[in-house]
mmCIF file of C-alpha atoms in Angstrom:
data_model
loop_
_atom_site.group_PDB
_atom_site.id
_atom_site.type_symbol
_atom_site.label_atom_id
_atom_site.label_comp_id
_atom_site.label_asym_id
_atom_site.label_seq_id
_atom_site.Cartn_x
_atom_site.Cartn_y
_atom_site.Cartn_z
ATOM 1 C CA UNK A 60 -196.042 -35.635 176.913
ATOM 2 C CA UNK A 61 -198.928 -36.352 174.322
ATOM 3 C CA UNK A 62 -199.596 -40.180 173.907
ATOM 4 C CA UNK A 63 -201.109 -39.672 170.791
ATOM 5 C CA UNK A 64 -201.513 -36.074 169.048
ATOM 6 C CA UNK A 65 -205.040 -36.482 167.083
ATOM 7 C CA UNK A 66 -205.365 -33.406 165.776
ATOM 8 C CA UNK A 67 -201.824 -33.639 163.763
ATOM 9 C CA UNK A 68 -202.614 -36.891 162.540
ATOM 10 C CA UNK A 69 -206.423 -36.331 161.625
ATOM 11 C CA UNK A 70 -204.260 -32.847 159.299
ATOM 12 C CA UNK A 71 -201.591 -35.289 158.003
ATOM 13 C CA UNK A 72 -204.114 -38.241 156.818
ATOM 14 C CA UNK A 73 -206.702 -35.867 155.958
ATOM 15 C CA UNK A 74 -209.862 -37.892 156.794
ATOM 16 C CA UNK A 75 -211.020 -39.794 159.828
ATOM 17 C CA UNK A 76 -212.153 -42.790 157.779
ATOM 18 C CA UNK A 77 -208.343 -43.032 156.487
ATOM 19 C CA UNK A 78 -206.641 -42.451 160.468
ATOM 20 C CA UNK A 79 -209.293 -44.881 161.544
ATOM 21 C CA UNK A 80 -208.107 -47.798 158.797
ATOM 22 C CA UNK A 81 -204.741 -46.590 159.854
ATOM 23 C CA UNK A 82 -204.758 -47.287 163.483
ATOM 24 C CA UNK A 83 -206.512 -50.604 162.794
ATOM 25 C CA UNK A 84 -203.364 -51.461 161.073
ATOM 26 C CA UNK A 85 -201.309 -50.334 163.438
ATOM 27 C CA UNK A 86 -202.449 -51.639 166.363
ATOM 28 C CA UNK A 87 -201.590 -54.739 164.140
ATOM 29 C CA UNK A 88 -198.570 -54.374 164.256
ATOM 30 C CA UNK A 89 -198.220 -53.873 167.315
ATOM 31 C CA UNK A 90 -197.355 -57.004 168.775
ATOM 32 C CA UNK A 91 -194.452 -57.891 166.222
ATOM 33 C CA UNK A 92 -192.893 -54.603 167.207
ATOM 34 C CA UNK A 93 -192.824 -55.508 170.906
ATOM 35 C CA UNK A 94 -191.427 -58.763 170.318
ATOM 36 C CA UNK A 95 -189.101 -57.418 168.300
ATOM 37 C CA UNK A 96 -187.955 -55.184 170.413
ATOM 38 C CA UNK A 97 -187.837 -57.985 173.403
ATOM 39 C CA UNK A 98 -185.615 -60.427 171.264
ATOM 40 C CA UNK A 99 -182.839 -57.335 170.311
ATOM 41 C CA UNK A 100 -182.290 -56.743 173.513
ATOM 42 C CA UNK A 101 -180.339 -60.360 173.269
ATOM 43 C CA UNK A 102 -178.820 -59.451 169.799
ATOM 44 C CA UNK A 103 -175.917 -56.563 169.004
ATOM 45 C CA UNK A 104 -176.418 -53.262 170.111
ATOM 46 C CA UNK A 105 -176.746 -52.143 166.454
ATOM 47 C CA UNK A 106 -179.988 -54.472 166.050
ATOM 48 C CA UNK A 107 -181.758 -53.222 169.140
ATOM 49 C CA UNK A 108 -180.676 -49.741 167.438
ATOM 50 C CA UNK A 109 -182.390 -50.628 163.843
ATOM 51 C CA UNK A 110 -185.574 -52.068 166.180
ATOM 52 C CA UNK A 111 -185.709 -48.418 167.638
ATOM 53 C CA UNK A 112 -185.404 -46.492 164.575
ATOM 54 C CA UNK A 113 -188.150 -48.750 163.257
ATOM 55 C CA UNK A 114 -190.282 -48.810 166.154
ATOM 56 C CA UNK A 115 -190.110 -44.531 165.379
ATOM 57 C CA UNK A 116 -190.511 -44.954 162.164
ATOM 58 C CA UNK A 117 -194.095 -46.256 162.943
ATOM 59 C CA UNK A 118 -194.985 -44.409 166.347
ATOM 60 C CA UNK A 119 -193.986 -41.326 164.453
ATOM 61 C CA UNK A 120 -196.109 -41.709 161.492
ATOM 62 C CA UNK A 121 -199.077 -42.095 163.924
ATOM 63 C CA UNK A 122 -198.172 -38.862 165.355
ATOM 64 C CA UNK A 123 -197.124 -40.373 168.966
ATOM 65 C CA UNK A 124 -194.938 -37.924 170.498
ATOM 66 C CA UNK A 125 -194.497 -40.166 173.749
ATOM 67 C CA UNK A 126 -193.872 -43.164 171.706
ATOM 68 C CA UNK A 127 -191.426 -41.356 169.452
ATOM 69 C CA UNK A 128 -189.494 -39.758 172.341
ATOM 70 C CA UNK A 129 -188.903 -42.945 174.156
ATOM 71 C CA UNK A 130 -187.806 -44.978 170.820
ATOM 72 C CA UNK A 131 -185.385 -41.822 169.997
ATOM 73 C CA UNK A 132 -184.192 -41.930 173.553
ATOM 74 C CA UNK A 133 -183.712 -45.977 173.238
ATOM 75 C CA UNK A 134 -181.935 -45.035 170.021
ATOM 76 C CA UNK A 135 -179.637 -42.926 171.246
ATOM 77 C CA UNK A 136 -178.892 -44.881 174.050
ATOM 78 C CA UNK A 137 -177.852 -47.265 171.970
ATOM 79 C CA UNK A 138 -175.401 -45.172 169.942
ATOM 80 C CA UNK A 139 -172.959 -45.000 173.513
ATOM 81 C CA UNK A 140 -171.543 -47.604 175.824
ATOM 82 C CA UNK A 141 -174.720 -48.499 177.998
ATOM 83 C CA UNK A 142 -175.530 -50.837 180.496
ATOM 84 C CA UNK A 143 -177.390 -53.852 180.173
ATOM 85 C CA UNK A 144 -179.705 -52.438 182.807
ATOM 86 C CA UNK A 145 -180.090 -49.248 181.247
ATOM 87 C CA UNK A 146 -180.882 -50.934 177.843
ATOM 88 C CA UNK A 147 -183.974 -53.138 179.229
ATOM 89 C CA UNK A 148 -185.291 -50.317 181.165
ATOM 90 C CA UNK A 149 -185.951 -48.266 178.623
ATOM 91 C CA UNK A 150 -186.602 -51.338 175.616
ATOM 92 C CA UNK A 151 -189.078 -51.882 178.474
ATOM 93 C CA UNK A 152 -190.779 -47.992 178.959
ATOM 94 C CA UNK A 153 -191.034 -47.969 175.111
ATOM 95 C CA UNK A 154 -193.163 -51.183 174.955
ATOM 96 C CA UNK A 155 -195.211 -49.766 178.071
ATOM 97 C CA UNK A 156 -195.750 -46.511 175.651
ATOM 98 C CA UNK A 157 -196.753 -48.778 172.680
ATOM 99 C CA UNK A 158 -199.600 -50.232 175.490
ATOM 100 C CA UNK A 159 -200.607 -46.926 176.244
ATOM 101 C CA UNK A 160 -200.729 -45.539 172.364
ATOM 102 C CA UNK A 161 -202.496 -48.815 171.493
ATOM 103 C CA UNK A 162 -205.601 -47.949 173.938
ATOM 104 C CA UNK A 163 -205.653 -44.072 173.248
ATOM 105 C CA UNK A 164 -205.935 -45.092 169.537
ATOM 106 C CA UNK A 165 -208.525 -48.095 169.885
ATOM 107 C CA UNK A 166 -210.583 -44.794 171.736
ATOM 108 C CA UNK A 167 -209.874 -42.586 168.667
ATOM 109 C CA UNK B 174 -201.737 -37.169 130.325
ATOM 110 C CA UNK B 175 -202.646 -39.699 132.853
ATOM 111 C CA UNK B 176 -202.858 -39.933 136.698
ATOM 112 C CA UNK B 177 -198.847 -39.812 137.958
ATOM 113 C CA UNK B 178 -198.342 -43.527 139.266
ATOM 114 C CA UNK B 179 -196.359 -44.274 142.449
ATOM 115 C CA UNK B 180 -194.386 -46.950 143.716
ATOM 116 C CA UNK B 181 -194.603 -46.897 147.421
ATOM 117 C CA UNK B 182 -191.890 -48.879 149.658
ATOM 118 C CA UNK B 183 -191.720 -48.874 153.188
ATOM 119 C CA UNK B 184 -190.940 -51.774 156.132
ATOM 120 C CA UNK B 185 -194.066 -50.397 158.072
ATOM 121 C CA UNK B 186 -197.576 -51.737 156.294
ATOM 122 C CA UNK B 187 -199.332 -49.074 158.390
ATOM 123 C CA UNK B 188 -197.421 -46.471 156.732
ATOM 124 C CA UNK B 189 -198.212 -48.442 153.048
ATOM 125 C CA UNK B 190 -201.351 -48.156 154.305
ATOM 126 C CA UNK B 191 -201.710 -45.351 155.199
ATOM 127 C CA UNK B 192 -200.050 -43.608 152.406
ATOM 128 C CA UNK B 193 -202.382 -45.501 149.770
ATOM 129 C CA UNK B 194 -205.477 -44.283 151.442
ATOM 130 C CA UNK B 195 -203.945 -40.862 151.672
ATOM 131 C CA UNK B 196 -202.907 -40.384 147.948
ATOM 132 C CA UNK B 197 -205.943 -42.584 146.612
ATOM 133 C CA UNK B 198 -208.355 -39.935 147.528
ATOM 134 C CA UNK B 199 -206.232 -37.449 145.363
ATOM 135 C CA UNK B 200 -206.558 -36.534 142.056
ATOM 136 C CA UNK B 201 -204.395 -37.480 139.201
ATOM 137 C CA UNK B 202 -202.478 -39.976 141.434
ATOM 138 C CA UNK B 203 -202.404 -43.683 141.248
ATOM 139 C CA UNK B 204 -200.888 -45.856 143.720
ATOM 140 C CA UNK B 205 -200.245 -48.927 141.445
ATOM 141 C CA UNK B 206 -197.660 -50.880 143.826
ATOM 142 C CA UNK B 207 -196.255 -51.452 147.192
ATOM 143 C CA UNK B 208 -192.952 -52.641 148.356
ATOM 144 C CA UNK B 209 -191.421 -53.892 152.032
ATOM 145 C CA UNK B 210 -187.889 -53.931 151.030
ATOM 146 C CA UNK B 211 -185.149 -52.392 148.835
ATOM 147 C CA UNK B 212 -185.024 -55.736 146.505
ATOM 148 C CA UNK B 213 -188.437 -55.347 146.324
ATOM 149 C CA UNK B 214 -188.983 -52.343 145.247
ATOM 150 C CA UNK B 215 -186.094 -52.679 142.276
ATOM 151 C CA UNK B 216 -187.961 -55.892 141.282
ATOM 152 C CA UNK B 217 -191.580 -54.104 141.025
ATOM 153 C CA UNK B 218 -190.185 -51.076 138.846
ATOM 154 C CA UNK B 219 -188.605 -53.094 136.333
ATOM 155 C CA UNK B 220 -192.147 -54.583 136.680
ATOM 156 C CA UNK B 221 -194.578 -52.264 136.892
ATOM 157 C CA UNK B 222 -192.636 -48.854 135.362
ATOM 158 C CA UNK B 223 -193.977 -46.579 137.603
ATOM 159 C CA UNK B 224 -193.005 -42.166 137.441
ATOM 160 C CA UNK B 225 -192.272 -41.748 141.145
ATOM 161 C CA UNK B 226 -191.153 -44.145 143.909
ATOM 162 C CA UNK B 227 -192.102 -42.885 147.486
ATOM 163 C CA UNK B 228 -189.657 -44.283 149.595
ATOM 164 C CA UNK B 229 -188.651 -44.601 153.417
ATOM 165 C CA UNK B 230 -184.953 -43.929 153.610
ATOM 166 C CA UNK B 231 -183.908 -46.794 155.987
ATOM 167 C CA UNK B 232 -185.155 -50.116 154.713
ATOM 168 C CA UNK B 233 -184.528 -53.872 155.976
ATOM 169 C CA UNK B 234 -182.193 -55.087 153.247
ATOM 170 C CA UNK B 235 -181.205 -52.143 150.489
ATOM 171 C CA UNK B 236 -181.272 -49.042 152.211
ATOM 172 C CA UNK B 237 -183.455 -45.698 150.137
ATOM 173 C CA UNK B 238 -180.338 -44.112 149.521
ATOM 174 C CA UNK B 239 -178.710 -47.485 147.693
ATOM 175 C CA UNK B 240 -182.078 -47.773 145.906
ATOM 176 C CA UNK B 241 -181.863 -44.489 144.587
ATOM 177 C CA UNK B 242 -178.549 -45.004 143.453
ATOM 178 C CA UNK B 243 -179.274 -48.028 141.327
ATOM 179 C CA UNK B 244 -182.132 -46.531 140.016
ATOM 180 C CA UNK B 245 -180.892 -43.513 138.601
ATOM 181 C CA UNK B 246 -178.408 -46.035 136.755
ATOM 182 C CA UNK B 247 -180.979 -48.712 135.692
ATOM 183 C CA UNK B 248 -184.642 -46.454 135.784
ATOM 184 C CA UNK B 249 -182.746 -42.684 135.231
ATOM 185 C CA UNK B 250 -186.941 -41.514 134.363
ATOM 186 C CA UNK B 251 -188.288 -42.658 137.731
ATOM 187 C CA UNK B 252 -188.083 -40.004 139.924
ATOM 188 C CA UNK B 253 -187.170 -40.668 143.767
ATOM 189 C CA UNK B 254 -189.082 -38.908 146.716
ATOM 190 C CA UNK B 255 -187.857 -40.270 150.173
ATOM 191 C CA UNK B 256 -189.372 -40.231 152.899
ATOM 192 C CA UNK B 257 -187.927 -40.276 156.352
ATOM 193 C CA UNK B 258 -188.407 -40.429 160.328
ATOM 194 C CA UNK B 259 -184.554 -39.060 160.906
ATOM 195 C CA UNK B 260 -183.693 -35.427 160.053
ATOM 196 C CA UNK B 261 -180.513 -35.793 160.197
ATOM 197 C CA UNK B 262 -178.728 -33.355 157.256
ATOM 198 C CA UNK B 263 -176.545 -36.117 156.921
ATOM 199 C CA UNK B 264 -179.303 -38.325 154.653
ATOM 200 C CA UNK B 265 -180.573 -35.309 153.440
ATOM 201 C CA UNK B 266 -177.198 -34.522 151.484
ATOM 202 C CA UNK B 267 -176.748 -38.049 150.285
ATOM 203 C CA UNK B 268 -180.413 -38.235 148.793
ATOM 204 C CA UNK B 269 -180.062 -35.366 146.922
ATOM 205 C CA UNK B 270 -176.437 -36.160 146.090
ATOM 206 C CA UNK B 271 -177.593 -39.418 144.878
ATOM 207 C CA UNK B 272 -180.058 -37.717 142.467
ATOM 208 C CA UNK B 273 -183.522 -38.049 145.028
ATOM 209 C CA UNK B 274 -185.990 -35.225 144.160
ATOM 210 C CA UNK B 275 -187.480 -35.053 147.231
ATOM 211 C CA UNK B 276 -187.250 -35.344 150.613
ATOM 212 C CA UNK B 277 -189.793 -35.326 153.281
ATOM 213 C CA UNK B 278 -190.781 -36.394 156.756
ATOM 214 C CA UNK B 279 -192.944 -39.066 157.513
ATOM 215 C CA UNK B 280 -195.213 -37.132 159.080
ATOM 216 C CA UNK B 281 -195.795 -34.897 155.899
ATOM 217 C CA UNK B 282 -199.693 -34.496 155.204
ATOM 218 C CA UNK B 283 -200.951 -35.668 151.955
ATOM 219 C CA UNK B 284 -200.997 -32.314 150.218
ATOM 220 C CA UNK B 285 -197.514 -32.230 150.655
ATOM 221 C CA UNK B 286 -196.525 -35.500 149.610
ATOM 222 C CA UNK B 287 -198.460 -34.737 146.322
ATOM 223 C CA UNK B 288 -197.102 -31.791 145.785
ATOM 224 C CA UNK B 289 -193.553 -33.494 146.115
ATOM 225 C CA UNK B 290 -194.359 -36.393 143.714
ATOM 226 C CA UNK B 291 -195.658 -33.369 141.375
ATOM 227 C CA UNK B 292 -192.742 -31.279 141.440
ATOM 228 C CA UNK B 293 -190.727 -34.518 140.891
ATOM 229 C CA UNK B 294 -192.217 -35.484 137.723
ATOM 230 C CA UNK B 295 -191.070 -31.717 136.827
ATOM 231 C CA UNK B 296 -187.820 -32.192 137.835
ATOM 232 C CA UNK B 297 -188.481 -30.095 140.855
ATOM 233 C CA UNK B 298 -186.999 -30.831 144.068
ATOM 234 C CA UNK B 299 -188.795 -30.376 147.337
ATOM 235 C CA UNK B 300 -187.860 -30.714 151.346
ATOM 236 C CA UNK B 301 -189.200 -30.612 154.328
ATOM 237 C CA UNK B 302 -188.961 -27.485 156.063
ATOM 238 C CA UNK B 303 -187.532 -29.042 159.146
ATOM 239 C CA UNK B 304 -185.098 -30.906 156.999
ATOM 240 C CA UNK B 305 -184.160 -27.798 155.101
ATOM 241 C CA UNK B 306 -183.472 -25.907 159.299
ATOM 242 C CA UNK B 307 -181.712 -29.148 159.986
ATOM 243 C CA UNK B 308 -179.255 -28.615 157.549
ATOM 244 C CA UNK B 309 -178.630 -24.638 158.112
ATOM 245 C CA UNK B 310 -178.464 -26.074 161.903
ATOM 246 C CA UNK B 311 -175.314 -27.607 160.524
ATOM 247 C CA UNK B 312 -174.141 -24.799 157.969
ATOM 248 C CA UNK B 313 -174.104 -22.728 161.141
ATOM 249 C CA UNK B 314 -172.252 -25.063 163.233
ATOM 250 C CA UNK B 315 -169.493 -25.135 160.259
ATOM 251 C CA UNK B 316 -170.158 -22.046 159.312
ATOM 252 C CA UNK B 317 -170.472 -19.203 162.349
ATOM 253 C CA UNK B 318 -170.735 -16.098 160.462
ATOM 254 C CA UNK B 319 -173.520 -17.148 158.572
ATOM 255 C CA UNK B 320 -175.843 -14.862 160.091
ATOM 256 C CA UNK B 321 -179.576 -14.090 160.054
ATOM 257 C CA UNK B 322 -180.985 -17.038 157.675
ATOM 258 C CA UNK B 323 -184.190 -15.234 156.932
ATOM 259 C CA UNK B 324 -185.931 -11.569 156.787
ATOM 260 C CA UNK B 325 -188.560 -12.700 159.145
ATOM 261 C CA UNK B 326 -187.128 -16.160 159.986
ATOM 262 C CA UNK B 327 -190.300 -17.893 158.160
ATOM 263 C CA UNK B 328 -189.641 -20.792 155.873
ATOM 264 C CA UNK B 329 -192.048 -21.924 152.894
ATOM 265 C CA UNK B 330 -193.968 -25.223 153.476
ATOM 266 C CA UNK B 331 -191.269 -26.699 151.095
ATOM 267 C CA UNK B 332 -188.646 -26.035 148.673
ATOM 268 C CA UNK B 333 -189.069 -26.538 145.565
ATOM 269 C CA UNK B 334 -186.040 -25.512 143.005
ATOM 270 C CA UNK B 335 -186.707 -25.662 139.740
ATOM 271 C CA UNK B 336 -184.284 -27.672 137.251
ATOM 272 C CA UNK B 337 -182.861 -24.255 135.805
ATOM 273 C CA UNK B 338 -182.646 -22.998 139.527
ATOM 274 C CA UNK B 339 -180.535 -25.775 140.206
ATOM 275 C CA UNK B 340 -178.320 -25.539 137.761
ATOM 276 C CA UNK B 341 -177.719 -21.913 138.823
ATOM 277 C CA UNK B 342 -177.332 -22.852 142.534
ATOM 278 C CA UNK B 343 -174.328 -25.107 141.762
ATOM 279 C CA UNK B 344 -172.249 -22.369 139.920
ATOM 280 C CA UNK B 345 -173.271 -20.049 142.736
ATOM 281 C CA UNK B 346 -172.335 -22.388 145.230
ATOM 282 C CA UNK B 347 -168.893 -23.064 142.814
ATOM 283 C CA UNK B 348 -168.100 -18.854 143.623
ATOM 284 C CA UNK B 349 -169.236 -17.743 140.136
ATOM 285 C CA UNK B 350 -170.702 -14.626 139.199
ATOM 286 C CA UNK B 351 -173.710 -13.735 137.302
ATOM 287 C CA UNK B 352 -171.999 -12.802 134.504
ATOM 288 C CA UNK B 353 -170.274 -15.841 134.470
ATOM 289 C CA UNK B 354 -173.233 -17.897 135.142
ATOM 290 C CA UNK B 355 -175.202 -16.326 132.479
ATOM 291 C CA UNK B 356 -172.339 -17.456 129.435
ATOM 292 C CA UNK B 357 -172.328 -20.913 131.323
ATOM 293 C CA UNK B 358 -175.992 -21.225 130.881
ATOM 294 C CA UNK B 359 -176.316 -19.483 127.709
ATOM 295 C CA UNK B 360 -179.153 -16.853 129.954
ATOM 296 C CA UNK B 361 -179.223 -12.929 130.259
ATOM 297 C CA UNK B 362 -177.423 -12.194 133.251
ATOM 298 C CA UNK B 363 -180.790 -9.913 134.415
ATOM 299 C CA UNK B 364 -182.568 -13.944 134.095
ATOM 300 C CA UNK B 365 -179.504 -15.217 136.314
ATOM 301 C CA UNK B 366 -180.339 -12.421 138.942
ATOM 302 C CA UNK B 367 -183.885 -12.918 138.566
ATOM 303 C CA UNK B 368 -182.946 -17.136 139.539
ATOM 304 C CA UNK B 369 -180.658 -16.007 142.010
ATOM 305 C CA UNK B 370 -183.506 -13.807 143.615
ATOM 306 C CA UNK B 371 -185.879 -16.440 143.395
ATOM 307 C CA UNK B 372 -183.146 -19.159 144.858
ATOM 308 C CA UNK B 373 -182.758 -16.993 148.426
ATOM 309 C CA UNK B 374 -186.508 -16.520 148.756
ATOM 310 C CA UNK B 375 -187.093 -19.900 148.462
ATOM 311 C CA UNK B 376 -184.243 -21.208 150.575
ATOM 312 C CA UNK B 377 -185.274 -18.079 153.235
ATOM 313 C CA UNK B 378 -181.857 -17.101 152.890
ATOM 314 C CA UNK B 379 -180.317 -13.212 152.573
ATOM 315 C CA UNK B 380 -177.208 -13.251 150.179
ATOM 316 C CA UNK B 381 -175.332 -15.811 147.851
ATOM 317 C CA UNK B 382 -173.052 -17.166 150.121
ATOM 318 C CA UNK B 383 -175.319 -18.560 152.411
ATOM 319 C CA UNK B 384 -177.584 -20.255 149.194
ATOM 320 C CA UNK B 385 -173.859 -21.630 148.338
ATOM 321 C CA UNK B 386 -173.144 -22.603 151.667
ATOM 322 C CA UNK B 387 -176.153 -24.819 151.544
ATOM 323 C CA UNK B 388 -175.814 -25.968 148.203
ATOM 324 C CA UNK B 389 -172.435 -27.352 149.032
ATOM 325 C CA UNK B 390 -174.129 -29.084 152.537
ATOM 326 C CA UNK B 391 -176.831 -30.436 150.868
ATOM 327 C CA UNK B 392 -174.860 -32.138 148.082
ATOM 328 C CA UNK B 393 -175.903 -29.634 144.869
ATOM 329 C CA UNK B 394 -172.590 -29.158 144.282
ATOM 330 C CA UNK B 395 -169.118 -30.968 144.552
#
């Protein structure tokens, strides 16, 4: 799947000089969303659900389909009965997809 | 008349961010505030009076739907476009139930965002396409014999009904007939048809029942 879909988000934000002051505050962010997501996996299974949605919220908006499909899937996960295991594993592949959106946008 | 000013509130300063770039570069819109939370945002238009408030739906404190609510009872002018990352129907038909005029997806270009806070300074009312197919994704779950939802199963960019239109949609969606509709609304019943016509084009729908259908799902009517 596309780490980061430039062509969308260059259409959506309508100039480079607007996605480029975009991903610089992103990237951010970045690090509070990982933490974030790291310290819910500790808390009730409805915070580590809000940290998902959120974490989509902002992978979405930068048109990151990998991103977004791992934080939905995290999301989701946390809507059942899942195991501990289950829960870290993919908390963990989301914040490995934030690393890899982080250095396809600092190439953008 | 002066450039439409917005209120923008979101959790994400990347998306603040981004939208104020965005919208700055467009004519006859001014970003005069930003907001991080639901308190915030109630707090800044009692403040700063804005005509639209772009808001994310899910927000740290006050969620966009609760601001909206309280809103339409303290600010009734300010009109309400939400924005969103879910498309769940299920937000869609409390927004609009809870007098939103918009509704789009975060991921909504900047031509259609404007055209949203536009039409919601008319008292227009615009969704996202993919919000609209999410909710006759859930009409036809309910609702099996709906059928074909379009001639050539393309949907507009947005919907946009107009205030009248509205107003028609609910008595449609309430099982009344033109005629009726037309000594309701004090219109010629050929202007009711001519709404009615307009309604399914814009809602890429074939007959009445399915516009009613949706106009019951997404909260138009009681």
């Amino acid at each position: 799947m596309q780490i980061f879909d430039k062509e969308a988000a260059l259409k959506a934000f309508g100039r480079e000089s607007i996605l480029k002051a975009s991903i610089i505050v992103y990237l951010e962010e970045v690090p509070a969303m990982q933490e974030r997501l790291q310290k819910s996996l500790s808390l009730p299974l409805s915070e580590l659900r809000e940290t998902a949605h959120w974490v989509k919220g902002a992978v979405s908006y930068m048109h990151a389909p990998a991103a977004r499909a791992t934080a939905q899937r995290l999301e989701e996960l946390c809507q059942g009965a899942p195991q501990p295991e289950e829960l870290a594993h993919v908390a963990g592949q989301l914040c490995h997809e934030l690393e890899r959106l982080g250095t396809e946008l600092a190439k953008a | 008349m002066g450039p439409i000013r917005v209120l923008l509130v979101d959790d994400h300063p990347v998306i603040l961010h981004g939208l104020k770039g965005m919208l700055s570069e467009l004519d006859g819109i001014e970003v005069i505030g930003q907001a991080q939370s639901g308190q915030e945002a109630l707090d800044l238009v009692q403040r700063l009076n804005p005509q639209v408030v772009l808001m994310d739906v899910r927000l740290p404190d006050l969620n966009g739907l609760e601001v909206t609510r309280r809103l339409k009872e303290s600010h009734p002018a300010v009109a309400v476009v939400l924005i969103t990352v879910s498309d769940s129907e299920l937000y869609l038909v409390e927004a609009l139930r809870w007098g939103a005029c918009g509704y789009l997806t975060k991921d909504s270009s900047a031509d259609l965002i404007a055209d949203a806070l536009r039409a919601a300074l008319r008292g227009g009312t615009v969704v996202s396409t993919s919000l609209v197919q999410s909710a006759f994704g859930a009409l036809a779950r309910a609702a099996q014999s709906l059928g074909p939802l379009s001639a050539d199963g393309q949907l507009p960019a947005v919907v946009e009904l107009t205030p009248r239109e509205l107003d028609v949609l609910r008595l449609v969606s309430a099982g009344e007939s033109n005629r009726l509709i037309s000594q309701k609304l004090s219109l010629a019943e050929v202007t009711v048809k001519k709404h009615v016509q307009s309604i399914l084009g814009k809602l890429g729908v074939q007959h009445r029942t399915q516009a009613a259908l949706l106009g019951v799902r997404l909260g138009l009517v009681d």
